[in-house]
Short mmCIF file of C-alpha atoms and ligand atoms in Angstrom, two decimals:
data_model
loop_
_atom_site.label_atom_id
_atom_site.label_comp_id
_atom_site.label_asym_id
_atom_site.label_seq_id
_atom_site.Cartn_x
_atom_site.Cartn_y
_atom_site.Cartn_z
CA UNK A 1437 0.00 0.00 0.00
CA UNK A 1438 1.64 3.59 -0.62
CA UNK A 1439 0.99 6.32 0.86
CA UNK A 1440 0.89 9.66 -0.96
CA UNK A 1441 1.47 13.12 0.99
CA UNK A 1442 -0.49 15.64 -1.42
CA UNK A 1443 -0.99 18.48 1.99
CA UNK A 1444 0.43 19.05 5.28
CA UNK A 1445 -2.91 17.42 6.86
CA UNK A 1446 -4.82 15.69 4.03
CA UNK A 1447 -2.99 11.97 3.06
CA UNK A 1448 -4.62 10.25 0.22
CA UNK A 1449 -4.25 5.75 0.69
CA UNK A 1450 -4.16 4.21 -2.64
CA UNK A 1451 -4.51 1.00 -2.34
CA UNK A 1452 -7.40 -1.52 -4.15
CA UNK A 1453 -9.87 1.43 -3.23
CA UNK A 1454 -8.67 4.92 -3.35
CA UNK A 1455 -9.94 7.46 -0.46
CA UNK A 1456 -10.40 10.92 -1.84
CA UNK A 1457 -11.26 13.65 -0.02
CA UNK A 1458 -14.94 15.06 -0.93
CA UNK A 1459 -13.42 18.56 -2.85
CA UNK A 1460 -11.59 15.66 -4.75
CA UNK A 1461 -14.69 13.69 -5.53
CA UNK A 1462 -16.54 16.94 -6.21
CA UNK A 1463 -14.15 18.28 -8.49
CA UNK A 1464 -14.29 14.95 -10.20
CA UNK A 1465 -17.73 15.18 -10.88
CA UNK A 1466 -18.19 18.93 -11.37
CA UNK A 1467 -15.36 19.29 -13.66
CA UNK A 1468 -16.50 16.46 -16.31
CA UNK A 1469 -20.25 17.14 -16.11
CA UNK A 1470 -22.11 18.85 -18.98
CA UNK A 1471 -22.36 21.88 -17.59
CA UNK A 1472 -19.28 22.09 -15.60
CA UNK A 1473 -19.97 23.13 -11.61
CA UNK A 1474 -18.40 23.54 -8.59
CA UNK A 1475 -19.69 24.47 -5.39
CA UNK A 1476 -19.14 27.37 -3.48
CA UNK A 1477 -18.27 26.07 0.03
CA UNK A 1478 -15.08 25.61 -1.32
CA UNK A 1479 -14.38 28.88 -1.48
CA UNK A 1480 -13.99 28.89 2.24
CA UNK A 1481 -9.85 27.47 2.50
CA UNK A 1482 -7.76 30.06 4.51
CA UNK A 1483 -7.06 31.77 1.98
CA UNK A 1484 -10.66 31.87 0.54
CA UNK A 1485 -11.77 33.09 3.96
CA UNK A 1486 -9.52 35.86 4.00
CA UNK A 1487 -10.21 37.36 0.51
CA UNK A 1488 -14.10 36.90 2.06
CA UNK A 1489 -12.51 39.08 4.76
CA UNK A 1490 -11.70 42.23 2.04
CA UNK A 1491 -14.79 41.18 -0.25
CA UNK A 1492 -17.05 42.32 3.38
CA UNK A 1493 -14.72 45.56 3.94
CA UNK A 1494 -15.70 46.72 0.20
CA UNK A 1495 -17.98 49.58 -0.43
CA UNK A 1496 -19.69 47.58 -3.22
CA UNK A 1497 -20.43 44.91 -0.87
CA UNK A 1498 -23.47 46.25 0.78
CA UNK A 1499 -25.00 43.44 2.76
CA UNK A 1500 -22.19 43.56 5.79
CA UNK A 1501 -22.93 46.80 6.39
CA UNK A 1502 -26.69 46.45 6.49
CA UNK A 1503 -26.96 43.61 8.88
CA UNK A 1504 -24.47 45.28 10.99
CA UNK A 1505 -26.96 48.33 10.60
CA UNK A 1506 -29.65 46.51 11.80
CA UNK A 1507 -27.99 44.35 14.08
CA UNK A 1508 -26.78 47.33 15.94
CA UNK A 1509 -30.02 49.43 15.85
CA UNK A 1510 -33.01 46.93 15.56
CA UNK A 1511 -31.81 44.54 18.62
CA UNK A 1512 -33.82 45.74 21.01
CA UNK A 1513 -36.60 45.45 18.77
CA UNK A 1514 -35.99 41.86 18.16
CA UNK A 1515 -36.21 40.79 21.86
CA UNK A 1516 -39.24 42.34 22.16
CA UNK A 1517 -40.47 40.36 18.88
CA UNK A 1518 -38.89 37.02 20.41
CA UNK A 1519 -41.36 37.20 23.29
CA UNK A 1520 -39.51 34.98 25.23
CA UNK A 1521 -40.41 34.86 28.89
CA UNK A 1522 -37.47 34.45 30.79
CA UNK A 1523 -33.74 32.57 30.07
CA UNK A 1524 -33.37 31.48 26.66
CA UNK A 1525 -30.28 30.64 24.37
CA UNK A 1526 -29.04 32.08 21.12
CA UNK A 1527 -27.65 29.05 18.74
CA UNK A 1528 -25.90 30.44 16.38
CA UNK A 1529 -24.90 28.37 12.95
CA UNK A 1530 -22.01 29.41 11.22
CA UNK A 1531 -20.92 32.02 13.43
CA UNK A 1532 -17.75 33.67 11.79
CA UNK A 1533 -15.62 36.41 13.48
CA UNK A 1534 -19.01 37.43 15.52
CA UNK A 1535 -18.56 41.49 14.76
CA UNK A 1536 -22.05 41.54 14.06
CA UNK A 1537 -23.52 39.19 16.27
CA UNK A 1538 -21.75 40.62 18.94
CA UNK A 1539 -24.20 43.91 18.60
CA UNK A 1540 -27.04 41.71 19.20
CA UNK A 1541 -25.79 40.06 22.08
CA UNK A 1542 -24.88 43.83 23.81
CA UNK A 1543 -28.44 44.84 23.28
CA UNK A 1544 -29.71 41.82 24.84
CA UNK A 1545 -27.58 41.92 27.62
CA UNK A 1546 -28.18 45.72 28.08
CA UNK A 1547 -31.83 45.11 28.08
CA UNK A 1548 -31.70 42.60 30.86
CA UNK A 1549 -32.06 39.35 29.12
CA UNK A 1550 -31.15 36.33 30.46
CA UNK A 1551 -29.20 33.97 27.77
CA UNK A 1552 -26.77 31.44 26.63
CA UNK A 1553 -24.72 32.17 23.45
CA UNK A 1554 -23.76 28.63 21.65
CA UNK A 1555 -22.22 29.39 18.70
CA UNK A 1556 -21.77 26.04 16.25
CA UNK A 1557 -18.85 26.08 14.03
CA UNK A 1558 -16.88 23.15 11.91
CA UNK A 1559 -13.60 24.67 12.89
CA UNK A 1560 -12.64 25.00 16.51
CA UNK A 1561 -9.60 27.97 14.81
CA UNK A 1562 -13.05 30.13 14.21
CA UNK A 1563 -15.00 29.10 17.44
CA UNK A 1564 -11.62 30.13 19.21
CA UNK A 1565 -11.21 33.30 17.45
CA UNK A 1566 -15.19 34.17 18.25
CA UNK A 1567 -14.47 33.45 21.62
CA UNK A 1568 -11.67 35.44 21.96
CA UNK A 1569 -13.78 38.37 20.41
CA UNK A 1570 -16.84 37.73 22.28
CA UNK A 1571 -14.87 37.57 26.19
CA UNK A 1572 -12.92 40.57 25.25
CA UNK A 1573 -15.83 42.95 24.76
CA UNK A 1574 -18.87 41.18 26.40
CA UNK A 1575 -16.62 39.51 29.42
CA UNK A 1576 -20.45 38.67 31.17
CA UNK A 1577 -21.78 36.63 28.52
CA UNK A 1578 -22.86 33.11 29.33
CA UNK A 1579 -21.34 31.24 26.04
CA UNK A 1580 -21.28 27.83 25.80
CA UNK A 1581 -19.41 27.43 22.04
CA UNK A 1582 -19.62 23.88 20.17
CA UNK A 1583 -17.65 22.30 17.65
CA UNK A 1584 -18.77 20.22 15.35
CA UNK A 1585 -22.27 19.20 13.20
CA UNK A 1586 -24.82 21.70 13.46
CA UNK A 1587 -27.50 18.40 13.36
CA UNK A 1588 -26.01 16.55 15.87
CA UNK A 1589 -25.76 19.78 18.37
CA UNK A 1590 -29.78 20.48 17.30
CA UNK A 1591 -30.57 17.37 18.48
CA UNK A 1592 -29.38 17.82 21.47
CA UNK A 1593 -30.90 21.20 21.98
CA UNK A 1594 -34.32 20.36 21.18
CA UNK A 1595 -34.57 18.15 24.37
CA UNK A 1596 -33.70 21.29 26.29
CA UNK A 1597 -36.33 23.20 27.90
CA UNK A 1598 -35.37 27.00 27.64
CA UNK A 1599 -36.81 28.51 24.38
CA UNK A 1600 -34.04 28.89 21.41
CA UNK A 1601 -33.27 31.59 18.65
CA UNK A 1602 -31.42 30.38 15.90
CA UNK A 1603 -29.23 32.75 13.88
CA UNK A 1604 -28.10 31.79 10.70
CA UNK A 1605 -27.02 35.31 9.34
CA UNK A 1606 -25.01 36.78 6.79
CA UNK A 1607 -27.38 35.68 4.03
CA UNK A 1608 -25.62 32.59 3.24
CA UNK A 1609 -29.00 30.41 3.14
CA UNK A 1610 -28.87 32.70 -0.39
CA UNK A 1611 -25.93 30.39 -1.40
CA UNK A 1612 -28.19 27.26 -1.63
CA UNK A 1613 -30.50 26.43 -4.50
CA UNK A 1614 -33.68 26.46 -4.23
CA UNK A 1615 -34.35 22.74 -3.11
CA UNK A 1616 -30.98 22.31 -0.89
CA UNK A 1617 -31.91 25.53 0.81
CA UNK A 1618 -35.48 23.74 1.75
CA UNK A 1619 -33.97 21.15 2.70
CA UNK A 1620 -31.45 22.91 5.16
CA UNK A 1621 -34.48 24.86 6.67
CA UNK A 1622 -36.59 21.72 6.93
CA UNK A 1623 -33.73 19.59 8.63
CA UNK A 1624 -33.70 23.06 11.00
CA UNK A 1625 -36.87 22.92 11.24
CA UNK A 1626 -37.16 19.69 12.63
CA UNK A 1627 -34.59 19.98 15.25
CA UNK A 1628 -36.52 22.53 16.28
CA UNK A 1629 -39.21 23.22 19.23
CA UNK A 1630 -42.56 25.29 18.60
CA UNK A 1631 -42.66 28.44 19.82
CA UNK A 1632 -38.20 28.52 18.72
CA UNK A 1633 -37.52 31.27 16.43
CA UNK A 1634 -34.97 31.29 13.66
CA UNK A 1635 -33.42 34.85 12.49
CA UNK A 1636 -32.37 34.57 8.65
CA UNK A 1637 -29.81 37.10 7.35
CA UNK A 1638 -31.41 37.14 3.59
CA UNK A 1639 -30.57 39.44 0.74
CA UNK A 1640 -33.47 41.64 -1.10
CA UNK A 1641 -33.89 42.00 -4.43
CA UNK A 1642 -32.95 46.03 -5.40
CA UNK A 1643 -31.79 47.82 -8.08
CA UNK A 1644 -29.73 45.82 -10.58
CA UNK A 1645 -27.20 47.60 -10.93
CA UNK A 1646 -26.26 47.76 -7.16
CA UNK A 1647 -26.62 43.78 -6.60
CA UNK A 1648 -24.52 43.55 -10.48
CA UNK A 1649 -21.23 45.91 -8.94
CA UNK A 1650 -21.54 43.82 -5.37
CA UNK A 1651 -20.16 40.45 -7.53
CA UNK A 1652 -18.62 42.40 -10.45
CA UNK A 1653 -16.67 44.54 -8.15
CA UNK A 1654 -13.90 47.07 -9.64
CA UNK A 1655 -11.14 45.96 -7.72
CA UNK A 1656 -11.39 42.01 -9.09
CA UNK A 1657 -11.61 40.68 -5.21
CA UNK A 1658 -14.25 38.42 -6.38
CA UNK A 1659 -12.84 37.30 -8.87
CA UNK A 1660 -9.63 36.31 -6.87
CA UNK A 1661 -12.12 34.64 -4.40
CA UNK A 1662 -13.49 32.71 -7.29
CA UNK A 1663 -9.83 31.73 -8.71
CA UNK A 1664 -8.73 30.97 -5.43
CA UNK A 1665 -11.16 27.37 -6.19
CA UNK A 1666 -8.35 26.54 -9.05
CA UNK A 1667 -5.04 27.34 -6.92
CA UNK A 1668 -6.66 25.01 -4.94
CA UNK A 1669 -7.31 22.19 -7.18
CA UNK A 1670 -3.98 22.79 -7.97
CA UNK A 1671 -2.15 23.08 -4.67
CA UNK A 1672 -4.57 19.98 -2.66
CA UNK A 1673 -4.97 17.84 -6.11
CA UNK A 1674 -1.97 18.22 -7.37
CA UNK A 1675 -2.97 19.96 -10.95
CA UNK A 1676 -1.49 22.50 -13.74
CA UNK A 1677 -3.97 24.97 -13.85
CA UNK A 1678 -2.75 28.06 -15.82
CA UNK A 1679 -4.76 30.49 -13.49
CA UNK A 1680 -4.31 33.25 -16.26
CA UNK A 1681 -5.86 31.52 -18.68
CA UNK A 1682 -9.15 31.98 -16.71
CA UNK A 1683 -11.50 34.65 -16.38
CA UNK A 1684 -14.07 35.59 -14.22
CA UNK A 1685 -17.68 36.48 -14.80
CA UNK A 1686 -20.72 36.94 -12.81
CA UNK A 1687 -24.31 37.80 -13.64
CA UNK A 1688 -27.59 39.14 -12.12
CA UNK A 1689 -30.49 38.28 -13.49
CA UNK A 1690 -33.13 40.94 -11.40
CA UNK A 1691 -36.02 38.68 -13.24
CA UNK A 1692 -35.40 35.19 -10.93
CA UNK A 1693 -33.26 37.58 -8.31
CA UNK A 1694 -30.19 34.99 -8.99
CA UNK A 1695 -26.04 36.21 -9.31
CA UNK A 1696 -24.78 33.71 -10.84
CA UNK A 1697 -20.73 33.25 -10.36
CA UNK A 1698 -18.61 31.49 -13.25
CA UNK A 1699 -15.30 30.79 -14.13
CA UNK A 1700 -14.29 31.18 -17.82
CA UNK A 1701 -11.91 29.16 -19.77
CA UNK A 1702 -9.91 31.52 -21.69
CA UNK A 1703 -8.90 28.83 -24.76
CA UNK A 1704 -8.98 25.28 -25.20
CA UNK A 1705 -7.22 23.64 -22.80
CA UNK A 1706 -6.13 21.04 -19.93
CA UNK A 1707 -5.49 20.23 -17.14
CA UNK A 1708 -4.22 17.19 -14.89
CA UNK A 1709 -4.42 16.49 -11.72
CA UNK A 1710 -2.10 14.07 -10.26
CA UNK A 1711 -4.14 13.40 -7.48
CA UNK A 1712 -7.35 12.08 -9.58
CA UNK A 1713 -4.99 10.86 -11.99
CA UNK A 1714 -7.25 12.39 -14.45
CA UNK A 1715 -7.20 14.98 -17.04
CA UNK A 1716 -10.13 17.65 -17.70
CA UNK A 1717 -10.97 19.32 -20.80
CA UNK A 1718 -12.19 22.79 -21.66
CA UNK A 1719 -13.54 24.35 -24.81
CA UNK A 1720 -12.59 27.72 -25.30
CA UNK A 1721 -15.29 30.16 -23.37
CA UNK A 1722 -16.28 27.01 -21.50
CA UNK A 1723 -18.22 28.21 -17.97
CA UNK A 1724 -17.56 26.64 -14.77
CA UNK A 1725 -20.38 27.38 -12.67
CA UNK A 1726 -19.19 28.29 -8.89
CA UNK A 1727 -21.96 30.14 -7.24
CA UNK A 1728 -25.34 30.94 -6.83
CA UNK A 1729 -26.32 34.13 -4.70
CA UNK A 1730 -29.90 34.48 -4.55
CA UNK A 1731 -32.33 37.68 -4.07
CA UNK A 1732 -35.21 37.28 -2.24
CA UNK A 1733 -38.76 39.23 -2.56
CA UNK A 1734 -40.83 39.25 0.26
CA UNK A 1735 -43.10 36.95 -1.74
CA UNK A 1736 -40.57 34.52 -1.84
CA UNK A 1737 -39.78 34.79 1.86
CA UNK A 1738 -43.32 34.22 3.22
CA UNK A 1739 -43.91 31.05 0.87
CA UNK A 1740 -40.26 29.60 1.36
CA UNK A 1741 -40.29 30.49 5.54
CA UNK A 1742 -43.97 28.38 4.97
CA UNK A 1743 -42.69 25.67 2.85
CA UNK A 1744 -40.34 24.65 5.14
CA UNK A 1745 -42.70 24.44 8.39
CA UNK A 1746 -42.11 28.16 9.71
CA UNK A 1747 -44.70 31.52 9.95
CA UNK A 1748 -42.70 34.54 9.73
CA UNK A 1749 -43.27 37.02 12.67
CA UNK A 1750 -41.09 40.21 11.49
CA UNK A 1751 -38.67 41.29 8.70
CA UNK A 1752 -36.02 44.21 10.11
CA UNK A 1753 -34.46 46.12 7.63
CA UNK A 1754 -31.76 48.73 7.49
CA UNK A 1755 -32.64 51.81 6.20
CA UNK A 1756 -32.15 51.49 2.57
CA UNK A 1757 -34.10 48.07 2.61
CA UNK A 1758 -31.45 46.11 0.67
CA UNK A 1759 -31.12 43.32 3.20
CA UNK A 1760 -33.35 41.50 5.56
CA UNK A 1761 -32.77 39.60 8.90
CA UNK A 1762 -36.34 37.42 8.53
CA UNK A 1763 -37.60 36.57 12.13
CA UNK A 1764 -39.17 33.03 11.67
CA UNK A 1765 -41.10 30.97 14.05
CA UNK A 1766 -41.72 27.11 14.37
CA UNK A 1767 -45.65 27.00 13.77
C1 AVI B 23 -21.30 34.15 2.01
N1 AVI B 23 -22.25 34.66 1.00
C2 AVI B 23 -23.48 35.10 1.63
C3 AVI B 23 -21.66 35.66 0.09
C4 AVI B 23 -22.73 36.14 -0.94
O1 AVI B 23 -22.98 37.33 -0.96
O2 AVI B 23 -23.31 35.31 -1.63
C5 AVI B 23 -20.47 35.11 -0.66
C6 AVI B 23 -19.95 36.05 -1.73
N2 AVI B 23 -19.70 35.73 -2.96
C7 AVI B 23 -19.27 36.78 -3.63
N3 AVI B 23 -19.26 37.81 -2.82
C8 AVI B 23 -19.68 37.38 -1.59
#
């Protein structure tokens, strides 16, 4: 049996069956389908997250600023919409750097409420940099942080019998098509208790041409986000990638509220990857589809918030209405 070394922590075993890791596998498959795909989560390597970092400090990129904007001036509103009576806890999924979350919590502390902050994460480097953030400024908080599955930590929640609010913010649930993002919410949903509430960072549909310059921004950080995904197909499987002989394009379509992300193949070309011991083809002008960043109407969040088993108490909204955090409760 040999043993291959292809990254500091990720060892490949070829032996009768071959382990791959699932950006491997997903590459495999994206990269020789029809219409060639890959998902966005993979964005999200160190160096994916920290271009996120600079895409979320851009003017262009609007919908940091207005959830922090309503995070810091709605909160107080929000615990009086929760209507909890008495000690509750705040699960939060996905919890980043907690800058904005952390404006929510000092409202609810300053308004006398009685919680416990779990924040879920899959890596314990962000849960310890939240942490960090969260004891320096807010040194009274009750926060009881969790690595791991969000499903398995639901689970154990729901037996619990303090009231929860979920946050899933930041309007990633607008990175999921239409039938994954059901089936996230339903899954939620069901780990759920009635009566818990689930606050939705989701993105409005607006003007065109402001979503258009928030993905097709003039100082190409999105695109570097989006060709960070081939450095590293090259780097973790081992390929040849010519990164300039890619483009970037991306595309709002204020019709279906949808920004679609691509990658463009510049000529006709290949690749291999020595890790998949494969080669992948590419017509010239050939798309790679890499993300989907949907718009919602509030049409669309009534019937989706009922599809998946929720009534929706309140939408808060900064001031220029581009963004919403939806206030959902288990019916
Ligand atoms: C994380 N997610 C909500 C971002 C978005 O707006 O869809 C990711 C992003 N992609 C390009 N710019 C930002």
């Amino acid at each position: 049996m040999a043993v291959y070394r292809h990254s500091p922590c990720k060892i490949i075993i070829m032996a009768t069956t071959t382990l791959l890791t699932a950006f491997a596998q997903d590459v495999r498959e994206g990269f020789t389908a029809k219409n060639k795909h890959i998902s966005s989560k993979y964005f999200y390597d160190d160096a994916g997250s920290r271009i996120f970092m600079q895409i979320m400090a851009m003017p262009e990129y609007y919908p940091t600023g207005c959830e922090f904007e309503i995070l810091s001036q709605q909160s107080a509103n929000i615990l009086k919409q929760l209507n909890f009576k008495g000690a509750f806890n705040i699960v939060e999924f996905g919890s980043g750097d907690g800058m904005k979350t952390r404006q929510l919590l000092k409202a609810f502390t300053t308004a006398g409420a009685q919680f416990t902050y779990i924040p879920i994460d899959i890596s314990q480097e962000a849960i310890d940099a939240l942490q960090n953030n969260i004891t320096t400024f807010l040194p009274s908080i009750d926060m009881q942080p969790r690595t791991g599955d969000y499903f398995e930590v639901l689970e154990e929640l729901s037996a619990s019998e303090v009231p929860n609010l979920f946050l899933f913010l930041g309007g990633n649930i607008g990175n999921y098509k239409y039938e994954d993002a059901l089936g996230l919410l339903k899954k939620f949903n069901a780990g759920m208790k009635r009566g818990d509430k689930l606050l939705m960072g989701m993105d409005l549909q607006k003007n065109p041409r402001v979503v258009q310059l928030a993905y097709d921004d003039p100082h190409g950080i999105t695109k570097a986000f989006n060709m960070n995904l081939l450095r590293r197909i090259n780097e973790e499987l081992e390929a040849d990638i010519s990164l300039d002989q890619f483009d970037f394009y991306s595309n709002y379509n204020p019709q279906n509220g949808e920004v679609r992300s691509y990658l463009v193949s510049l000529k006709k070309q290949h690749f291999h990857s020595t890790v998949l011991n494969q080669t992948f083809f590419f017509e010239k002008d050939e798309l790679v589809w890499t993300e989907l960043s949907k718009k919602y109407s509030f049409t669309e969040i009534e019937s989706l918030a009922k599809e998946a088993g929720f009534g929706v108490s309140h939408n808060f909204l900064d001031c220029k209405h581009y963004f919403a955090d939806s206030l959902w409760e288990k019916v």
